[in-house]
Amino acid sequence: EEVLMLDDVLVSEEGTIPPGSESPTHALMGRFGNVFLVNARRDYRLEVRRGEVVRFYFTNASNARTLNLSVPGAELRLVGADAGSYAVPRAVQSVVIAPAERYIVNVRFDRPGQYALVNRVQGLDHLFGRFYPEVDTLGIITVSRDQAPPLAAASPRRPTAGELHEGSFESAATRAPDKTLILTLDTRNLPYVTERLMTLDSIFFQPVEWTGSMPMMNWASTGEQVRWILRDPETGRENMDIDWHFARGRPVQLRLVNERRAFHGMQHPIHLHGQRFVVLAVNGVPVRDLVWKDTVLVPAGSTVDILFDTSNPGHWMLHCHIAEHLSAGMMMHLTVD
């Protein structure tokens, strides 16, 4: 078992670039780093034996960067997420993990040699409207020729009270949501060049900004110019003016709508404190592999339906986990009575 904290930091020749003292910088896209870290190191290394299965506990601790993790040449099986296990582990080619998300992945190494833990994404040049690949090696796993002992056969699991079964959520997936949140933003007094270029950029976009492709314009945008918004369309209230109350033990279906027509549509990893939820549907398509989570990535222009179980009474926060979006207002309060 290996616990990996994944992060990126923004540095120059003089050292770490400080955040704004009175208002967050990088308020439009969030602070993308140029140095990757695994467990606070740039040189993550792991040694295993041939045939060994390593269970990786991945946590994305970065400010803004969504990762697409893979280990070319090895077999990956997705086992669990933020707050629970999948009923059936499944083979995957890569794992997309947004800020605050956690995933548990079994990786089997059948051949000796070196394997790379890779972040492989596609960037977008906003000025010229072209895509380009970005591949970064986050660490190296060395597999020796020594054969690992065979794994013991897994015993059949008995269902538990917390087990997820698709049938128990079918009725929720077909009914109207109890509440809706619109994810959008408001800007003011941005530099003229930024406004012009961003207006053109809105014509051509990708649902997930994988990398910081507008570093100077992004750095110059502050929380005084950019306000990221969670809006309740039923009341028109926004961010901390929203005050929802729910009864304990009555599951709530929430629809998250990431507005495509926003000045700069961008993905938002939405995190809910104190409760667990399942993702019921994405853009109206039901999710089949149900798992308990507390953070969900909502791509630009997408709609995500979640169901949270309101089992934990108290005052709780829901917010975007891109740190600069949170600091620029994208948070709200709810109460489980």
GROMACS .gro file of N, CA and C in nm, residues 155-224:
model
  210
  155SER      N    1  -1.199  -1.368  -0.048
  155SER     CA    2  -1.323  -1.431  -0.002
  155SER      C    3  -1.443  -1.349  -0.049
  156PRO      N    4  -1.553  -1.416  -0.080
  156PRO     CA    5  -1.674  -1.342  -0.121
  156PRO      C    6  -1.715  -1.245  -0.010
  157ARG      N    7  -1.753  -1.125  -0.049
  157ARG     CA    8  -1.793  -1.024   0.048
  157ARG      C    9  -1.943  -1.032   0.072
  158ARG      N   10  -1.981  -1.014   0.196
  158ARG     CA   11  -2.123  -1.001   0.228
  158ARG      C   12  -2.163  -0.855   0.216
  159PRO      N   13  -2.280  -0.829   0.160
  159PRO     CA   14  -2.326  -0.689   0.155
  159PRO      C   15  -2.339  -0.631   0.295
  160THR      N   16  -2.303  -0.505   0.308
  160THR     CA   17  -2.314  -0.435   0.436
  160THR      C   18  -2.420  -0.327   0.425
  161ALA      N   19  -2.451  -0.265   0.538
  161ALA     CA   20  -2.554  -0.161   0.539
  161ALA      C   21  -2.514  -0.044   0.451
  162GLY      N   22  -2.384  -0.021   0.438
  162GLY     CA   23  -2.340   0.093   0.358
  162GLY      C   24  -2.315   0.058   0.213
  163GLU      N   25  -2.342  -0.066   0.174
  163GLU     CA   26  -2.316  -0.109   0.036
  163GLU      C   27  -2.409  -0.037  -0.061
  164LEU      N   28  -2.356  -0.006  -0.178
  164LEU     CA   29  -2.436   0.060  -0.281
  164LEU      C   30  -2.490  -0.042  -0.379
  165HIS      N   31  -2.618  -0.032  -0.409
  165HIS     CA   32  -2.679  -0.117  -0.510
  165HIS      C   33  -2.756  -0.027  -0.606
  166GLU      N   34  -2.738  -0.051  -0.734
  166GLU     CA   35  -2.795   0.037  -0.835
  166GLU      C   36  -2.946   0.050  -0.818
  167GLY      N   37  -3.015  -0.059  -0.787
  167GLY     CA   38  -3.160  -0.056  -0.779
  167GLY      C   39  -3.213   0.040  -0.676
  168SER      N   40  -3.138   0.060  -0.568
  168SER     CA   41  -3.187   0.147  -0.461
  168SER      C   42  -3.186   0.293  -0.500
  169PHE      N   43  -3.123   0.330  -0.613
  169PHE     CA   44  -3.115   0.469  -0.655
  169PHE      C   45  -3.190   0.495  -0.785
  170GLU      N   46  -3.256   0.392  -0.839
  170GLU     CA   47  -3.324   0.409  -0.967
  170GLU      C   48  -3.434   0.514  -0.959
  171SER      N   49  -3.514   0.512  -0.851
  171SER     CA   50  -3.624   0.608  -0.839
  171SER      C   51  -3.571   0.751  -0.827
  172ALA      N   52  -3.459   0.768  -0.755
  172ALA     CA   53  -3.402   0.903  -0.741
  172ALA      C   54  -3.353   0.955  -0.875
  173ALA      N   55  -3.296   0.867  -0.957
  173ALA     CA   56  -3.239   0.910  -1.085
  173ALA      C   57  -3.345   0.955  -1.184
  174THR      N   58  -3.469   0.915  -1.165
  174THR     CA   59  -3.574   0.948  -1.261
  174THR      C   60  -3.661   1.065  -1.217
  175ARG      N   61  -3.647   1.113  -1.094
  175ARG     CA   62  -3.731   1.223  -1.048
  175ARG      C   63  -3.658   1.356  -1.060
  176ALA      N   64  -3.736   1.463  -1.050
  176ALA     CA   65  -3.677   1.597  -1.060
  176ALA      C   66  -3.590   1.626  -0.939
  177PRO      N   67  -3.486   1.707  -0.956
  177PRO     CA   68  -3.399   1.738  -0.841
  177PRO      C   69  -3.472   1.820  -0.736
  178ASP      N   70  -3.432   1.804  -0.611
  178ASP     CA   71  -3.488   1.885  -0.503
  178ASP      C   72  -3.435   2.028  -0.508
  179LYS      N   73  -3.308   2.040  -0.542
  179LYS     CA   74  -3.244   2.171  -0.549
  179LYS      C   75  -3.153   2.175  -0.670
  180THR      N   76  -3.127   2.297  -0.718
  180THR     CA   77  -3.036   2.318  -0.831
  180THR      C   78  -2.940   2.430  -0.797
  181LEU      N   79  -2.816   2.414  -0.840
  181LEU     CA   80  -2.716   2.520  -0.830
  181LEU      C   81  -2.660   2.550  -0.968
  182ILE      N   82  -2.657   2.678  -1.004
  182ILE     CA   83  -2.592   2.723  -1.126
  182ILE      C   84  -2.450   2.765  -1.094
  183LEU      N   85  -2.354   2.715  -1.168
  183LEU     CA   86  -2.213   2.748  -1.147
  183LEU      C   87  -2.172   2.847  -1.257
  184THR      N   88  -2.136   2.969  -1.218
  184THR     CA   89  -2.104   3.071  -1.316
  184THR      C   90  -2.009   3.173  -1.254
  185LEU      N   91  -1.988   3.286  -1.319
  185LEU     CA   92  -1.899   3.389  -1.264
  185LEU      C   93  -1.939   3.527  -1.312
  186ASP      N   94  -1.887   3.627  -1.243
  186ASP     CA   95  -1.908   3.767  -1.278
  186ASP      C   96  -1.772   3.834  -1.275
  187THR      N   97  -1.745   3.922  -1.372
  187THR     CA   98  -1.616   3.992  -1.376
  187THR      C   99  -1.639   4.141  -1.388
  188ARG      N  100  -1.538   4.217  -1.344
  188ARG     CA  101  -1.544   4.362  -1.358
  188ARG      C  102  -1.402   4.416  -1.361
  189ASN      N  103  -1.382   4.520  -1.437
  189ASN     CA  104  -1.255   4.594  -1.443
  189ASN      C  105  -1.136   4.506  -1.479
  190LEU      N  106  -1.159   4.401  -1.561
  190LEU     CA  107  -1.046   4.324  -1.612
  190LEU      C  108  -0.969   4.408  -1.714
  191PRO      N  109  -0.839   4.384  -1.731
  191PRO     CA  110  -0.765   4.455  -1.835
  191PRO      C  111  -0.831   4.436  -1.972
  192TYR      N  112  -0.825   4.539  -2.056
  192TYR     CA  113  -0.893   4.537  -2.186
  192TYR      C  114  -0.849   4.417  -2.269
  193VAL      N  115  -0.719   4.393  -2.273
  193VAL     CA  116  -0.668   4.281  -2.355
  193VAL      C  117  -0.724   4.148  -2.305
  194THR      N  118  -0.729   4.133  -2.172
  194THR     CA  119  -0.784   4.009  -2.116
  194THR      C  120  -0.929   3.991  -2.157
  195GLU      N  121  -1.009   4.097  -2.148
  195GLU     CA  122  -1.151   4.088  -2.183
  195GLU      C  123  -1.168   4.050  -2.329
  196ARG      N  124  -1.091   4.113  -2.419
  196ARG     CA  125  -1.105   4.083  -2.562
  196ARG      C  126  -1.067   3.939  -2.592
  197LEU      N  127  -0.953   3.895  -2.538
  197LEU     CA  128  -0.907   3.759  -2.566
  197LEU      C  129  -1.001   3.655  -2.504
  198MET      N  130  -1.051   3.682  -2.385
  198MET     CA  131  -1.140   3.588  -2.320
  198MET      C  132  -1.274   3.579  -2.393
  199THR      N  133  -1.318   3.689  -2.454
  199THR     CA  134  -1.441   3.685  -2.532
  199THR      C  135  -1.425   3.594  -2.653
  200LEU      N  136  -1.311   3.602  -2.720
  200LEU     CA  137  -1.283   3.512  -2.831
  200LEU      C  138  -1.271   3.368  -2.782
  201ASP      N  139  -1.210   3.352  -2.665
  201ASP     CA  140  -1.188   3.219  -2.609
  201ASP      C  141  -1.320   3.148  -2.581
  202SER      N  142  -1.425   3.223  -2.550
  202SER     CA  143  -1.552   3.159  -2.517
  202SER      C  144  -1.613   3.089  -2.637
  203ILE      N  145  -1.567   3.120  -2.758
  203ILE     CA  146  -1.618   3.052  -2.878
  203ILE      C  147  -1.564   2.910  -2.884
  204PHE      N  148  -1.444   2.888  -2.834
  204PHE     CA  149  -1.373   2.761  -2.852
  204PHE      C  150  -1.316   2.720  -2.717
  205PHE      N  151  -1.367   2.614  -2.658
  205PHE     CA  152  -1.326   2.579  -2.523
  205PHE      C  153  -1.319   2.427  -2.508
  206GLN      N  154  -1.261   2.383  -2.400
  206GLN     CA  155  -1.265   2.241  -2.366
  206GLN      C  156  -1.328   2.227  -2.228
  207PRO      N  157  -1.402   2.118  -2.204
  207PRO     CA  158  -1.474   2.104  -2.078
  207PRO      C  159  -1.385   2.107  -1.955
  208VAL      N  160  -1.261   2.061  -1.968
  208VAL     CA  161  -1.166   2.063  -1.856
  208VAL      C  162  -1.040   2.136  -1.899
  209GLU      N  163  -1.003   2.239  -1.823
  209GLU     CA  164  -0.875   2.307  -1.843
  209GLU      C  165  -0.769   2.224  -1.773
  210TRP      N  166  -0.693   2.149  -1.850
  210TRP     CA  167  -0.596   2.057  -1.791
  210TRP      C  168  -0.468   2.126  -1.747
  211THR      N  169  -0.441   2.242  -1.803
  211THR     CA  170  -0.312   2.305  -1.776
  211THR      C  171  -0.327   2.457  -1.786
  212GLY      N  172  -0.235   2.529  -1.725
  212GLY     CA  173  -0.241   2.675  -1.725
  212GLY      C  174  -0.184   2.732  -1.852
  213SER      N  175  -0.267   2.746  -1.955
  213SER     CA  176  -0.219   2.790  -2.086
  213SER      C  177  -0.228   2.941  -2.107
  214MET      N  178  -0.277   3.014  -2.007
  214MET     CA  179  -0.280   3.161  -2.014
  214MET      C  180  -0.215   3.217  -1.888
  215PRO      N  181  -0.088   3.188  -1.862
  215PRO     CA  182  -0.030   3.217  -1.730
  215PRO      C  183  -0.031   3.364  -1.692
  216MET      N  184  -0.001   3.454  -1.784
  216MET     CA  185   0.008   3.596  -1.746
  216MET      C  186  -0.131   3.656  -1.723
  217MET      N  187  -0.225   3.629  -1.815
  217MET     CA  188  -0.361   3.680  -1.795
  217MET      C  189  -0.424   3.622  -1.670
  218ASN      N  190  -0.398   3.495  -1.645
  218ASN     CA  191  -0.453   3.430  -1.528
  218ASN      C  192  -0.393   3.489  -1.400
  219TRP      N  193  -0.261   3.509  -1.398
  219TRP     CA  194  -0.195   3.565  -1.281
  219TRP      C  195  -0.249   3.706  -1.250
  220ALA      N  196  -0.279   3.783  -1.354
  220ALA     CA  197  -0.321   3.922  -1.335
  220ALA      C  198  -0.464   3.934  -1.287
  221SER      N  199  -0.543   3.828  -1.297
  221SER     CA  200  -0.682   3.834  -1.252
  221SER      C  201  -0.687   3.809  -1.103
  222THR      N  202  -0.759   3.894  -1.030
  222THR     CA  203  -0.764   3.883  -0.884
  222THR      C  204  -0.909   3.865  -0.838
  223GLY      N  205  -0.923   3.834  -0.710
  223GLY     CA  206  -1.055   3.820  -0.652
  223GLY      C  207  -1.133   3.950  -0.646
  224GLU      N  208  -1.067   4.064  -0.670
  224GLU     CA  209  -1.139   4.191  -0.677
  224GLU      C  210  -1.203   4.212  -0.813
   0.00000   0.00000   0.00000
